[in-house]
Coordinates of C-alpha atoms in Angstrom, one line a residue:
X1 CA -69.2 -10.3 3.4
X2 CA -70.1 -6.7 4.1
X3 CA -67.6 -6.7 7.0
X4 CA -64.9 -8.0 4.7
X5 CA -65.7 -5.3 2.0
X6 CA -65.7 -2.6 4.6
X7 CA -62.4 -3.7 6.0
X8 CA -60.8 -4.0 2.6
X9 CA -62.0 -0.4 1.7
X10 CA -60.6 0.9 5.0
X11 CA -57.2 -0.7 4.4
X12 CA -57.2 0.6 0.9
X13 CA -58.0 4.1 2.0
X14 CA -55.3 4.0 4.7
X15 CA -52.8 2.7 2.3
X16 CA -53.6 5.4 -0.3
X17 CA -53.3 8.1 2.4
X18 CA -50.0 6.7 3.5
X19 CA -48.6 6.5 0.0
X20 CA -49.8 10.1 -0.7
X21 CA -48.1 11.3 2.5
X22 CA -44.9 9.5 1.5
X23 CA -44.9 11.0 -2.0
X24 CA -45.6 14.4 -0.5
X25 CA -42.6 14.1 1.9
X26 CA -40.4 12.8 -0.9
X27 CA -41.4 15.7 -3.1
X28 CA -40.6 18.1 -0.3
X29 CA -37.3 16.4 0.3
X30 CA -36.4 16.6 -3.4
X31 CA -37.4 20.2 -3.5
X32 CA -35.3 20.9 -0.5
X33 CA -32.4 18.9 -2.0
X34 CA -32.6 21.0 -5.2
X35 CA -32.7 24.3 -3.3
X36 CA -29.0 24.9 -3.5
X37 CA -26.5 27.2 -5.2
X38 CA -23.2 26.4 -6.8
X39 CA -20.3 28.8 -6.0
X40 CA -17.0 28.7 -7.8
X41 CA -14.5 30.0 -5.3
X42 CA -11.8 30.7 -8.0
X43 CA -14.3 32.9 -9.9
X44 CA -15.0 34.9 -6.7
X45 CA -11.3 35.3 -6.0
X46 CA -10.9 36.6 -9.6
X47 CA -13.6 39.2 -9.2
X48 CA -12.2 40.3 -5.8
X49 CA -8.7 40.7 -7.3
X50 CA -9.9 42.6 -10.3
X51 CA -11.7 45.0 -8.0
X52 CA -8.2 45.9 -6.6
X53 CA -8.3 44.0 -3.3
X54 CA -5.3 41.9 -2.5
X55 CA -4.1 39.4 0.0
X56 CA -1.4 36.7 -0.2
X57 CA -3.9 33.9 0.0
X58 CA -6.2 35.5 -2.6
X59 CA -3.4 36.2 -5.2
X60 CA -1.7 32.9 -4.6
X61 CA -4.8 30.8 -5.2
X62 CA -5.7 32.9 -8.3
X63 CA -2.2 32.7 -9.8
X64 CA -2.1 28.9 -9.2
X65 CA -5.5 28.5 -10.8
X66 CA -4.2 30.2 -14.0
X67 CA -0.9 28.3 -13.8
X68 CA -2.4 24.8 -13.6
X69 CA -4.7 25.7 -16.5
X70 CA -1.7 26.7 -18.6
X71 CA -2.9 30.4 -18.8
X72 CA 0.7 31.6 -18.3
X73 CA 0.2 35.3 -19.1
X74 CA -2.4 35.7 -16.4
X75 CA -0.5 33.4 -14.0
X76 CA 2.6 35.6 -14.5
X77 CA 0.5 38.7 -13.8
X78 CA -0.8 37.5 -10.5
X79 CA 2.4 35.9 -9.4
X80 CA 4.0 39.3 -10.0
X81 CA 1.4 41.0 -7.8
X82 CA 1.9 38.4 -5.1
X83 CA 5.7 38.9 -5.2
X84 CA 5.3 42.7 -4.9
X85 CA 3.0 42.1 -1.9
X86 CA 5.3 39.4 -0.3
X87 CA 8.9 39.2 -1.7
X88 CA 9.4 36.2 0.6
X89 CA 6.6 34.2 -0.9
X90 CA 6.8 30.4 -0.8
X91 CA 9.6 28.8 -2.9
X92 CA 7.3 26.7 -5.1
X93 CA 5.3 29.9 -6.0
X94 CA 8.6 31.5 -7.1
X95 CA 9.3 28.5 -9.2
X96 CA 5.9 28.7 -10.9
X97 CA 6.4 32.4 -11.5
X98 CA 9.7 31.7 -13.2
X99 CA 8.1 29.0 -15.3
X100 CA 5.2 31.3 -16.3
X101 CA 7.7 34.0 -17.3
X102 CA 9.6 31.5 -19.5
X103 CA 6.4 30.3 -21.1
X104 CA 5.5 33.8 -22.3
X105 CA 9.0 34.5 -23.6
X106 CA 10.4 36.6 -20.7
X107 CA 13.4 34.2 -20.5
X108 CA 15.9 36.6 -18.8
X109 CA 13.4 37.6 -16.1
X110 CA 12.3 34.0 -15.8
X111 CA 15.9 32.8 -15.2
X112 CA 16.5 35.5 -12.6
X113 CA 13.4 34.3 -10.6
X114 CA 14.5 30.7 -11.1
X115 CA 17.8 31.6 -9.4
X116 CA 15.8 33.1 -6.6
X117 CA 13.9 29.9 -6.3
X118 CA 17.1 27.8 -6.1
X119 CA 18.3 30.1 -3.4
X120 CA 15.1 30.0 -1.4
X121 CA 14.6 26.2 -1.8
X122 CA 17.0 23.7 -0.4
X123 CA 19.2 22.2 -3.1
X124 CA 17.3 18.9 -2.8
X125 CA 14.1 20.6 -4.0
X126 CA 15.6 22.3 -7.0
X127 CA 15.4 20.8 -10.5
X128 CA 19.1 20.1 -10.5
X129 CA 20.4 16.6 -9.9
X130 CA 21.7 16.1 -6.4
X131 CA 25.1 14.7 -5.6
X132 CA 25.2 11.0 -6.4
X133 CA 27.4 8.5 -4.6
X134 CA 28.5 6.5 -7.6
X135 CA 30.8 4.3 -5.6
X136 CA 27.8 3.1 -3.5
X137 CA 25.8 2.4 -6.7
X138 CA 28.7 0.3 -8.0
X139 CA 29.0 -1.6 -4.8
X140 CA 25.3 -2.3 -4.7
X141 CA 25.6 -4.7 -7.7
X142 CA 29.1 -5.9 -7.3
X143 CA 29.7 -9.5 -6.4
X144 CA 26.5 -10.8 -8.2
X145 CA 28.4 -12.6 -10.9
X146 CA 31.1 -15.3 -10.8
X147 CA 33.6 -15.4 -13.6
X148 CA 34.7 -18.5 -15.4
X149 CA 37.9 -18.7 -17.6
X150 CA 37.5 -20.3 -21.0
X151 CA 40.1 -22.4 -22.8
X152 CA 39.3 -21.2 -26.3
X153 CA 41.2 -17.9 -26.1
X154 CA 44.2 -17.2 -28.2
X155 CA 47.2 -14.8 -27.9
X156 CA 45.4 -12.6 -30.4
X157 CA 41.9 -11.2 -30.3
X158 CA 38.9 -13.2 -29.2
X159 CA 35.6 -11.5 -28.5
X160 CA 31.9 -11.6 -29.0
X161 CA 29.7 -14.6 -28.4
X162 CA 26.5 -16.0 -29.8
X163 CA 24.9 -19.4 -29.8
X164 CA 23.2 -21.3 -32.6
X165 CA 20.4 -23.8 -32.4
X166 CA 22.8 -26.6 -31.4
X167 CA 24.1 -24.5 -28.5
X168 CA 27.5 -24.0 -30.2
X169 CA 29.4 -20.8 -29.5
X170 CA 30.0 -18.4 -32.4
X171 CA 32.7 -15.8 -31.8
X172 CA 35.3 -13.6 -33.6
X173 CA 39.0 -14.3 -33.5
X174 CA 42.3 -13.4 -35.2
X175 CA 43.9 -16.7 -34.3
X176 CA 44.9 -18.1 -37.7
X177 CA 43.6 -15.7 -40.4
X178 CA 47.1 -15.0 -41.7
X179 CA 46.2 -11.7 -43.3
X180 CA 48.0 -8.7 -41.9
X181 CA 45.8 -5.6 -41.3
X182 CA 46.9 -2.4 -42.8
X183 CA 47.0 1.2 -41.4
X184 CA 45.1 0.5 -38.2
X185 CA 47.8 0.8 -35.5
X186 CA 45.3 0.6 -32.6
X187 CA 44.8 -3.0 -33.5
X188 CA 48.6 -3.6 -33.5
X189 CA 48.6 -4.9 -37.1
X190 CA 47.0 -8.1 -36.0
X191 CA 45.4 -10.5 -38.4
X192 CA 41.8 -10.0 -39.7
X193 CA 38.9 -11.1 -37.6
X194 CA 36.9 -14.2 -38.8
X195 CA 34.0 -15.9 -37.3
X196 CA 34.5 -19.3 -35.5
X197 CA 32.4 -22.0 -34.0
X198 CA 32.9 -24.4 -31.1
X199 CA 30.5 -26.9 -29.5
X200 CA 32.0 -26.5 -26.0
X201 CA 33.9 -23.3 -25.2
X202 CA 35.3 -24.9 -22.0
X203 CA 37.0 -27.8 -23.9
X204 CA 40.5 -27.8 -25.3
X205 CA 39.4 -28.5 -28.8
X206 CA 40.2 -26.0 -31.5
X207 CA 37.4 -23.9 -32.9
X208 CA 36.5 -24.1 -36.6
X209 CA 35.8 -21.3 -39.0
X210 CA 32.2 -21.0 -40.1
X211 CA 31.5 -22.6 -43.4
X212 CA 30.4 -20.7 -46.5
X213 CA 31.1 -17.2 -47.7
X214 CA 31.0 -15.5 -44.4
X215 CA 34.8 -15.0 -43.8
X216 CA 36.6 -12.7 -46.3
X217 CA 39.7 -10.5 -46.4
X218 CA 37.7 -8.0 -44.3
X219 CA 36.8 -8.2 -40.6
X220 CA 33.8 -10.3 -39.6
X221 CA 32.6 -10.2 -36.0
X222 CA 29.6 -9.8 -33.7
X223 CA 27.2 -12.4 -35.0
X224 CA 23.6 -13.2 -33.9
X225 CA 21.6 -16.1 -35.2
X226 CA 17.8 -16.4 -35.4
X227 CA 16.0 -19.0 -33.3
X228 CA 15.4 -21.2 -36.3
X229 CA 19.1 -21.2 -37.0
X230 CA 18.6 -20.2 -40.7
X231 CA 19.6 -16.5 -40.6
X232 CA 22.6 -14.7 -39.2
X233 CA 23.3 -11.0 -38.8
X234 CA 26.9 -10.0 -38.4
X235 CA 29.4 -7.1 -38.6
X236 CA 31.8 -6.7 -41.5
X237 CA 34.3 -3.9 -42.3
X238 CA 33.6 -2.0 -45.5
X239 CA 36.0 -1.0 -48.3
X240 CA 36.2 2.6 -49.4
X241 CA 36.5 1.8 -53.2
X242 CA 40.2 2.8 -53.5
X243 CA 39.8 6.5 -52.6
X244 CA 43.1 6.6 -50.9
X245 CA 41.9 6.2 -47.4
X246 CA 42.0 3.2 -45.1
X247 CA 40.0 0.4 -46.7
X248 CA 38.4 -0.3 -43.3
X249 CA 37.0 3.1 -42.7
X250 CA 33.5 2.0 -41.8
X251 CA 31.6 -1.1 -40.5
X252 CA 28.3 -2.5 -41.7
X253 CA 25.8 -5.1 -40.7
X254 CA 25.1 -7.9 -43.1
X255 CA 22.6 -10.8 -43.3
X256 CA 23.4 -14.4 -44.3
X257 CA 21.3 -17.5 -44.9
X258 CA 22.3 -21.1 -43.9
X259 CA 21.9 -23.3 -47.0
X260 CA 23.0 -26.9 -46.8
X261 CA 25.2 -26.3 -43.8
X262 CA 27.0 -23.2 -45.3
X263 CA 26.4 -19.5 -44.9
X264 CA 25.7 -17.8 -48.2
X265 CA 23.4 -15.2 -49.9
X266 CA 25.3 -12.4 -48.1
X267 CA 23.2 -9.2 -48.0
X268 CA 24.5 -5.7 -47.4
X269 CA 21.6 -4.2 -45.3
X270 CA 19.9 -1.0 -46.4
X271 CA 20.7 0.8 -43.2
X272 CA 24.5 0.8 -44.0
X273 CA 26.5 3.7 -45.4
X274 CA 30.0 4.4 -46.4
X275 CA 29.8 7.6 -44.4
X276 CA 29.3 6.0 -40.9
X277 CA 29.4 2.7 -39.2
X278 CA 26.8 0.2 -38.0
X279 CA 28.0 -2.7 -35.9
X280 CA 27.2 -5.4 -33.3
X281 CA 23.7 -6.5 -34.1
X282 CA 21.3 -8.0 -31.6
X283 CA 17.8 -9.4 -31.9
X284 CA 14.8 -8.7 -29.7
X285 CA 12.9 -11.6 -28.2
X286 CA 10.3 -11.5 -31.1
X287 CA 13.1 -11.2 -33.7
X288 CA 11.1 -8.4 -35.3
X289 CA 13.5 -5.7 -34.1
X290 CA 17.3 -5.5 -34.5
X291 CA 19.4 -3.4 -32.1
X292 CA 22.8 -2.2 -33.1
X293 CA 25.5 0.4 -32.4
X294 CA 26.2 3.3 -34.8
X295 CA 28.1 6.6 -35.1
X296 CA 25.6 7.9 -37.7
X297 CA 24.8 11.6 -37.7
X298 CA 22.2 12.9 -35.2
X299 CA 23.4 10.8 -32.3
X300 CA 24.4 11.9 -28.8
X301 CA 28.0 10.8 -28.7
X302 CA 30.8 8.8 -30.3
X303 CA 28.4 5.9 -30.9
X304 CA 24.8 5.3 -29.9
X305 CA 22.5 2.3 -29.7
X306 CA 19.6 2.2 -32.2
X307 CA 16.9 -0.2 -33.0
X308 CA 15.3 -0.9 -36.4
X309 CA 12.2 -2.9 -37.3
X310 CA 12.6 -6.0 -39.5
X311 CA 9.5 -5.8 -41.7
X312 CA 7.4 -8.7 -42.9
X313 CA 9.2 -8.8 -46.3
X314 CA 12.6 -8.9 -44.4
X315 CA 13.4 -5.3 -45.4
X316 CA 14.6 -2.9 -42.8
X317 CA 12.6 0.1 -41.4
X318 CA 14.1 3.4 -40.2
X319 CA 16.6 3.2 -37.3
X320 CA 15.5 4.9 -34.1
X321 CA 17.9 6.1 -31.4
X322 CA 17.2 4.7 -27.9
X323 CA 17.5 8.2 -26.5
X324 CA 19.3 9.9 -23.7
X325 CA 18.4 7.3 -21.1
X326 CA 20.8 4.9 -22.8
X327 CA 23.1 7.1 -24.9
X328 CA 25.7 9.6 -23.8
X329 CA 28.4 11.7 -25.3
X330 CA 30.7 8.7 -25.0
X331 CA 30.5 5.2 -26.6
X332 CA 27.4 3.0 -26.2
X333 CA 27.9 -0.3 -28.0
X334 CA 27.5 -4.1 -28.1
X335 CA 23.7 -4.3 -27.3
X336 CA 22.1 -7.6 -26.2
X337 CA 18.4 -8.3 -25.5
X338 CA 17.4 -11.0 -23.0
X339 CA 14.3 -13.2 -23.3
X340 CA 12.6 -10.7 -20.9
X341 CA 13.5 -7.8 -23.3
X342 CA 16.1 -6.4 -20.9
X343 CA 18.9 -4.5 -22.6
X344 CA 22.5 -5.1 -21.8
X345 CA 25.2 -2.9 -23.4
X346 CA 28.6 -1.5 -22.9
X347 CA 29.4 2.2 -22.3
X348 CA 32.2 4.5 -21.3
X349 CA 29.8 7.5 -21.0
X350 CA 27.9 6.3 -17.9
X351 CA 29.5 6.0 -14.5
X352 CA 31.8 3.0 -14.3
X353 CA 35.1 1.5 -13.2
X354 CA 37.0 2.6 -16.3
X355 CA 37.0 1.9 -20.0
X356 CA 33.9 0.2 -21.3
X357 CA 31.6 -1.2 -18.6
X358 CA 28.6 -3.5 -19.0
X359 CA 25.2 -2.0 -18.1
X360 CA 21.6 -3.2 -17.6
X361 CA 18.5 -1.3 -18.7
X362 CA 14.8 -2.2 -18.6
X363 CA 12.8 0.1 -20.8
X364 CA 9.6 -1.0 -19.0
X365 CA 10.7 0.6 -15.8
X366 CA 9.3 3.9 -17.0
X367 CA 10.6 6.8 -14.9
X368 CA 13.2 4.6 -13.3
X369 CA 14.6 3.4 -16.6
X370 CA 18.2 4.3 -16.1
X371 CA 21.2 2.1 -16.9
X372 CA 22.6 0.1 -14.0
X373 CA 26.3 -0.7 -13.8
X374 CA 26.7 -4.4 -13.1
X375 CA 29.7 -3.9 -10.9
X376 CA 32.8 -6.0 -10.3
X377 CA 34.0 -8.6 -11.1
X378 CA 32.0 -8.5 -14.3
X379 CA 33.3 -5.0 -14.9
X380 CA 37.0 -3.9 -14.5
X381 CA 39.1 -0.8 -15.0
X382 CA 39.6 -2.0 -18.6
X383 CA 37.2 -2.6 -21.4
X384 CA 34.3 -5.1 -20.7
X385 CA 31.8 -5.7 -23.5
X386 CA 29.8 -8.2 -25.7
X387 CA 27.6 -9.5 -22.9
X388 CA 25.1 -12.3 -23.6
X389 CA 23.0 -14.2 -21.1
X390 CA 20.6 -17.1 -21.3
X391 CA 17.4 -17.9 -19.3
X392 CA 19.6 -19.9 -16.8
X393 CA 21.4 -16.6 -16.0
X394 CA 24.7 -17.9 -17.4
X395 CA 26.5 -16.5 -20.4
X396 CA 29.6 -14.8 -21.9
X397 CA 31.3 -11.5 -22.1
X398 CA 34.6 -10.2 -23.4
X399 CA 37.3 -8.2 -21.8
X400 CA 40.9 -6.9 -22.3
X401 CA 41.6 -7.1 -18.5
X402 CA 45.0 -8.2 -17.3
X403 CA 45.6 -11.9 -16.8
X404 CA 44.1 -13.1 -20.1
X405 CA 45.8 -14.9 -23.0
X406 CA 45.6 -12.2 -25.6
X407 CA 44.5 -8.7 -26.3
X408 CA 40.8 -9.5 -25.9
X409 CA 39.5 -12.7 -24.3
X410 CA 36.1 -14.3 -23.8
X411 CA 34.9 -15.2 -20.3
X412 CA 32.0 -17.2 -19.0
X413 CA 29.9 -16.1 -16.1
X414 CA 27.1 -17.2 -13.8
X415 CA 24.7 -14.7 -12.3
X416 CA 24.2 -15.7 -8.6
X417 CA 22.0 -12.8 -7.4
X418 CA 19.4 -10.6 -9.0
X419 CA 20.3 -7.1 -10.1
X420 CA 19.3 -4.4 -7.6
X421 CA 17.4 -1.4 -9.1
X422 CA 19.6 1.2 -7.5
X423 CA 18.0 4.1 -9.5
X424 CA 14.5 3.5 -8.2
X425 CA 12.7 5.5 -5.5
X426 CA 9.3 5.0 -4.1
X427 CA 6.9 7.9 -3.5
X428 CA 3.6 7.3 -1.7
X429 CA 0.9 9.3 0.0
X430 CA -2.7 10.3 0.4
X431 CA -5.0 12.9 -1.1
X432 CA -7.6 14.3 1.3
X433 CA -10.1 17.1 1.6
X434 CA -8.3 19.9 3.6
X435 CA -11.3 20.8 5.7
X436 CA -12.8 17.4 6.4
X437 CA -9.8 15.2 6.2
X438 CA -11.9 12.8 4.2
X439 CA -10.0 10.8 1.5
X440 CA -10.4 11.8 -2.1
X441 CA -10.6 8.7 -4.3
X442 CA -10.0 9.0 -8.1
X443 CA -7.8 12.0 -7.7
X444 CA -5.1 12.4 -10.4
X445 CA -1.5 12.5 -9.3
X446 CA 0.8 13.7 -12.0
X447 CA 4.6 13.9 -12.2
X448 CA 6.0 16.8 -14.2
X449 CA 9.6 17.5 -15.3
X450 CA 11.7 20.7 -15.4
X451 CA 9.8 22.0 -18.4
X452 CA 6.4 21.5 -16.7
X453 CA 5.9 18.5 -19.1
X454 CA 3.8 15.6 -17.8
X455 CA 5.9 12.4 -17.5
X456 CA 3.3 10.0 -16.0
X457 CA 0.1 10.0 -13.9
X458 CA -1.9 7.7 -11.8
X459 CA -5.2 7.7 -9.9
X460 CA -5.7 7.4 -6.1
X461 CA -7.6 4.3 -4.8
X462 CA -10.8 4.3 -2.8
X463 CA -9.0 5.4 0.3
X464 CA -7.3 8.3 -1.5
X465 CA -3.9 6.5 -1.5
X466 CA -1.3 6.4 -4.3
X467 CA 2.1 4.9 -4.8
X468 CA 4.6 5.2 -7.7
X469 CA 8.2 4.2 -8.5
X470 CA 10.3 7.1 -9.8
X471 CA 13.8 7.8 -10.8
X472 CA 15.8 8.1 -7.5
X473 CA 18.1 11.0 -8.4
X474 CA 15.8 13.2 -10.5
X475 CA 13.9 15.9 -8.6
X476 CA 10.3 15.8 -9.9
X477 CA 7.2 17.8 -8.9
X478 CA 4.0 16.0 -8.0
X479 CA 0.7 17.5 -8.8
X480 CA -2.6 16.4 -7.3
X481 CA -6.0 17.2 -8.9
X482 CA -9.6 16.4 -8.2
X483 CA -12.8 17.7 -9.8
X484 CA -14.2 20.6 -7.8
X485 CA -10.9 21.1 -5.9
X486 CA -8.0 23.5 -6.3
X487 CA -4.9 21.8 -7.7
X488 CA -1.9 21.5 -5.5
X489 CA 1.8 20.7 -6.3
X490 CA 4.7 19.7 -4.2
X491 CA 8.5 19.1 -4.7
X492 CA 9.9 15.7 -4.0
X493 CA 13.2 15.2 -2.3
X494 CA 15.5 13.7 -4.9
X495 CA 17.8 12.2 -2.3
X496 CA 15.2 10.1 -0.6
X497 CA 14.8 6.5 -1.7
X498 CA 11.4 6.3 0.0
X499 CA 9.3 9.5 0.5
X500 CA 5.7 10.2 1.7
X501 CA 4.0 13.2 0.0
X502 CA 0.4 13.9 1.1
X503 CA -2.0 16.4 -0.4
X504 CA -4.8 18.3 1.3
X505 CA -6.9 19.9 -1.4
X506 CA -9.1 22.9 -0.9
X507 CA -12.6 22.6 -2.3
X508 CA -13.3 25.1 -5.2
X509 CA -16.9 24.3 -6.3
X510 CA -19.4 24.4 -3.4
X511 CA -23.0 23.3 -3.4
X512 CA -24.5 25.5 -0.7
X513 CA -27.9 25.0 1.0
X514 CA -29.9 27.2 3.3
X515 CA -28.1 27.4 6.6
X516 CA -24.6 26.9 5.1
X517 CA -21.8 29.3 6.0
X518 CA -20.2 31.3 3.1
X519 CA -17.2 31.9 5.3
X520 CA -16.4 28.1 5.3
X521 CA -16.7 28.0 1.5
X522 CA -14.5 31.1 0.9
X523 CA -12.0 30.5 3.6
X524 CA -13.0 33.5 5.7
X525 CA -11.7 32.7 9.2
X526 CA -12.3 36.1 10.8
X527 CA -13.3 39.6 10.0
X528 CA -10.6 41.4 12.1
X529 CA -11.3 44.5 14.1
X530 CA -8.9 46.6 16.1
X531 CA -9.0 46.0 19.9
X532 CA -12.3 47.0 21.4
X533 CA -13.3 48.6 18.0
X534 CA -16.0 47.8 15.5
X535 CA -14.5 49.6 12.5
X536 CA -13.7 47.5 9.4
X537 CA -10.0 47.3 8.9
X538 CA -8.4 47.1 5.4
X539 CA -7.5 43.4 5.8
X540 CA -11.1 42.7 6.8
X541 CA -12.3 44.6 3.8
X542 CA -10.5 42.2 1.5
X543 CA -12.3 39.2 3.1
X544 CA -15.6 41.0 3.0
X545 CA -15.1 41.6 -0.7
X546 CA -15.5 37.9 -1.2
X547 CA -18.9 38.0 0.4
X548 CA -19.8 41.1 -1.6
X549 CA -18.8 39.4 -4.9
X550 CA -21.1 36.4 -4.1
X551 CA -24.0 38.7 -3.4
X552 CA -23.4 40.7 -6.5
X553 CA -23.1 37.6 -8.6
X554 CA -26.2 35.9 -7.1
X555 CA -28.7 38.7 -6.4
X556 CA -31.2 36.3 -4.9
X557 CA -28.9 35.4 -2.0
X558 CA -29.8 36.6 1.5
X559 CA -27.5 36.2 4.5
X560 CA -27.3 36.6 8.2
X561 CA -24.0 37.9 9.6
X562 CA -23.0 36.3 12.8
X563 CA -20.1 37.4 15.0
X564 CA -18.4 35.3 17.7
X565 CA -15.8 36.1 20.3
X566 CA -13.5 34.1 22.6
X567 CA -14.2 33.8 26.3
X568 CA -11.6 36.2 27.6
X569 CA -14.0 38.8 28.9
X570 CA -17.4 38.9 30.6
X571 CA -20.4 37.3 28.8
X572 CA -22.1 40.7 28.6
X573 CA -19.2 42.5 27.2
X574 CA -18.5 39.8 24.6
X575 CA -22.2 39.8 23.6
X576 CA -22.2 43.6 23.1
X577 CA -18.9 43.5 21.2
X578 CA -20.1 40.8 18.9
X579 CA -23.3 42.7 18.1
X580 CA -21.4 45.9 17.3
X581 CA -19.0 44.0 15.0
X582 CA -21.8 42.1 13.3
X583 CA -23.7 45.3 12.7
X584 CA -20.5 47.1 11.4
X585 CA -20.0 44.2 8.9
X586 CA -23.6 44.6 7.7
X587 CA -23.2 48.3 7.3
X588 CA -20.1 47.8 5.2
X589 CA -22.1 45.7 2.8
X590 CA -25.0 48.1 2.8
X591 CA -22.6 50.9 1.8
X592 CA -21.4 48.7 -1.1
X593 CA -24.9 48.6 -2.6
X594 CA -26.4 45.4 -1.1
X595 CA -30.1 45.9 -0.3
X596 CA -31.1 46.0 3.3
X597 CA -33.7 43.3 2.7
X598 CA -30.9 40.8 1.9
X599 CA -29.0 41.3 5.1
X600 CA -29.5 40.7 8.8
X601 CA -27.0 40.4 11.7
X602 CA -26.7 38.7 15.1
X603 CA -24.0 38.8 17.8
X604 CA -23.5 35.6 19.6
X605 CA -20.7 36.6 21.9
X606 CA -18.9 33.6 23.5
X607 CA -22.0 31.4 23.6
X608 CA -21.1 29.0 20.7
X609 CA -17.4 28.1 21.0
X610 CA -16.1 25.5 18.5
X611 CA -13.8 24.0 21.1
X612 CA -13.5 23.6 24.9
X613 CA -12.1 27.1 25.5
X614 CA -14.9 28.4 27.8
X615 CA -14.6 30.5 31.0
X616 CA -11.9 29.3 33.4
X617 CA -10.2 27.1 30.8
X618 CA -6.5 27.6 29.9
X619 CA -6.1 27.7 26.1
X620 CA -3.5 28.7 23.6
X621 CA -3.9 31.7 21.4
X622 CA -4.6 29.5 18.5
X623 CA -7.5 27.8 20.3
X624 CA -8.9 31.2 21.2
X625 CA -8.6 32.3 17.6
X626 CA -10.8 29.4 16.5
X627 CA -13.6 30.9 18.5
X628 CA -13.1 34.5 17.2
X629 CA -14.9 34.1 13.9
X630 CA -17.4 35.5 11.5
X631 CA -20.2 33.6 9.8
X632 CA -22.3 34.5 6.8
X633 CA -25.3 32.1 6.9
X634 CA -27.4 31.6 3.8
X635 CA -31.0 32.4 4.8
X636 CA -32.5 32.4 1.3
X637 CA -31.7 32.3 -2.4

């Protein structure tokens, strides 16, 4: 029993001693881990620049820092200093200078520098759109539809198509209205349009007029019916109350209800006006929004496409213009929304074959959401419009192309191939640490437009990679950001459909420990001396000012200055030269007020090369330069 107790006590004592030693080691490790200093490189650059020292690298980084933080007055100040130092500065820096000047109201000067930027940069890198081969874009989506002639067309006007719950075709026609239109010569005095219905548009049977109070002495056309078959929105011409003008001066959108097989309860919608036209309604997939064409004030062209919310009480909200992506200075009209919420419409303002062409637009494409011409044979040199398609990729459109029965005819079609997204380009790349080459996950990559406005952003994955679809012909700028790093920005080539853009970010916030090199943190590659001299040159003084700023900002910091040479002289000579230069560097800092107790120096000659360029080795000048370096090692703080 005594042996057992003694053994247990011994084991317990040893265990306690081991635990105490582990805790002591852990405490010392934690203490060592916490013995560090944070250095903000941008703040050091600022202090150096404000002391009157200049270099292209210093001013560029400082100006960029202000620019990316939207401090445009200071950015313009430092870009100006950089331009005076180097009038051939990098093109993208000239662009940022121009943008900064515009932001602070110096528009004339900003425009002048923007012109310089456009001259320096290749056209593909400017913010102007590149030359676009519209013929190639048209060809890309040509031949994807087959056209079917229908038997329902008449010698007059037949256009527009919608289907009801039974699958019957609803369309507008002048075939037998018998009322001659007045004072509208562009329609050749043809009869008024009425709405008709036919079960099979490919049959030889005669269509029938819709029942009820839909058809009047005015024009009725462009109908769309809700999925339950009970409500119809349609276009009707509006009288001008006998004011002496043409009685069909404007168009309006109306709503009707199907009651006992007849359309009645006709409602003049609140969005209508006698001052402008609304026409050609279409319903979104949820039937809570109506799309239509209008020439109301505030649009971009002759007629624009709008959408309006249908509220819970069936009243109408405020119309909203679909914007410049869809609308032009020309005519945009006859919208249609597919089950996938894709918009089809006709336009003579976008590139086309002539007259009105049919276009496709998917608003969910984001930056690539530009209308796509559906090509021939769907489109022709004449007017092509009133496109509707079902989930089976078949549908109808109208056209006044040669070869039809009348002025406008309805055609069937079958889509045989998917639409190619010709406006889309792919940009991909990687964000890494410039010094280590290590990937930087969770970096922000932002796309900005010509006004420096953010359009979209994404985050790099665990390997630092990113990928984004953009508008093919719009020259964006991509900006990469990561916490503790300096932001970088690059121009994309607007002509490339696929482009790789990589970023190597420079670290800005450094956590330094004893033994770390300030030169690495502050980008000091070498304190240059004239040949066989040890006197500090002006360019070396600018680099040393970075070290001085750190030591002034952190008075507890102590450093050892180390100087290295390449191998292109004897060992003894290089050793002596490195000692003289290290000492001269220290004396410079002493003259600037740094206490002698905070500085020491050491010449290492050619004894510690960073590459294989030793005695007897053939190396390039760049390789030798790597070995000619200065180090500022933290010995205490």
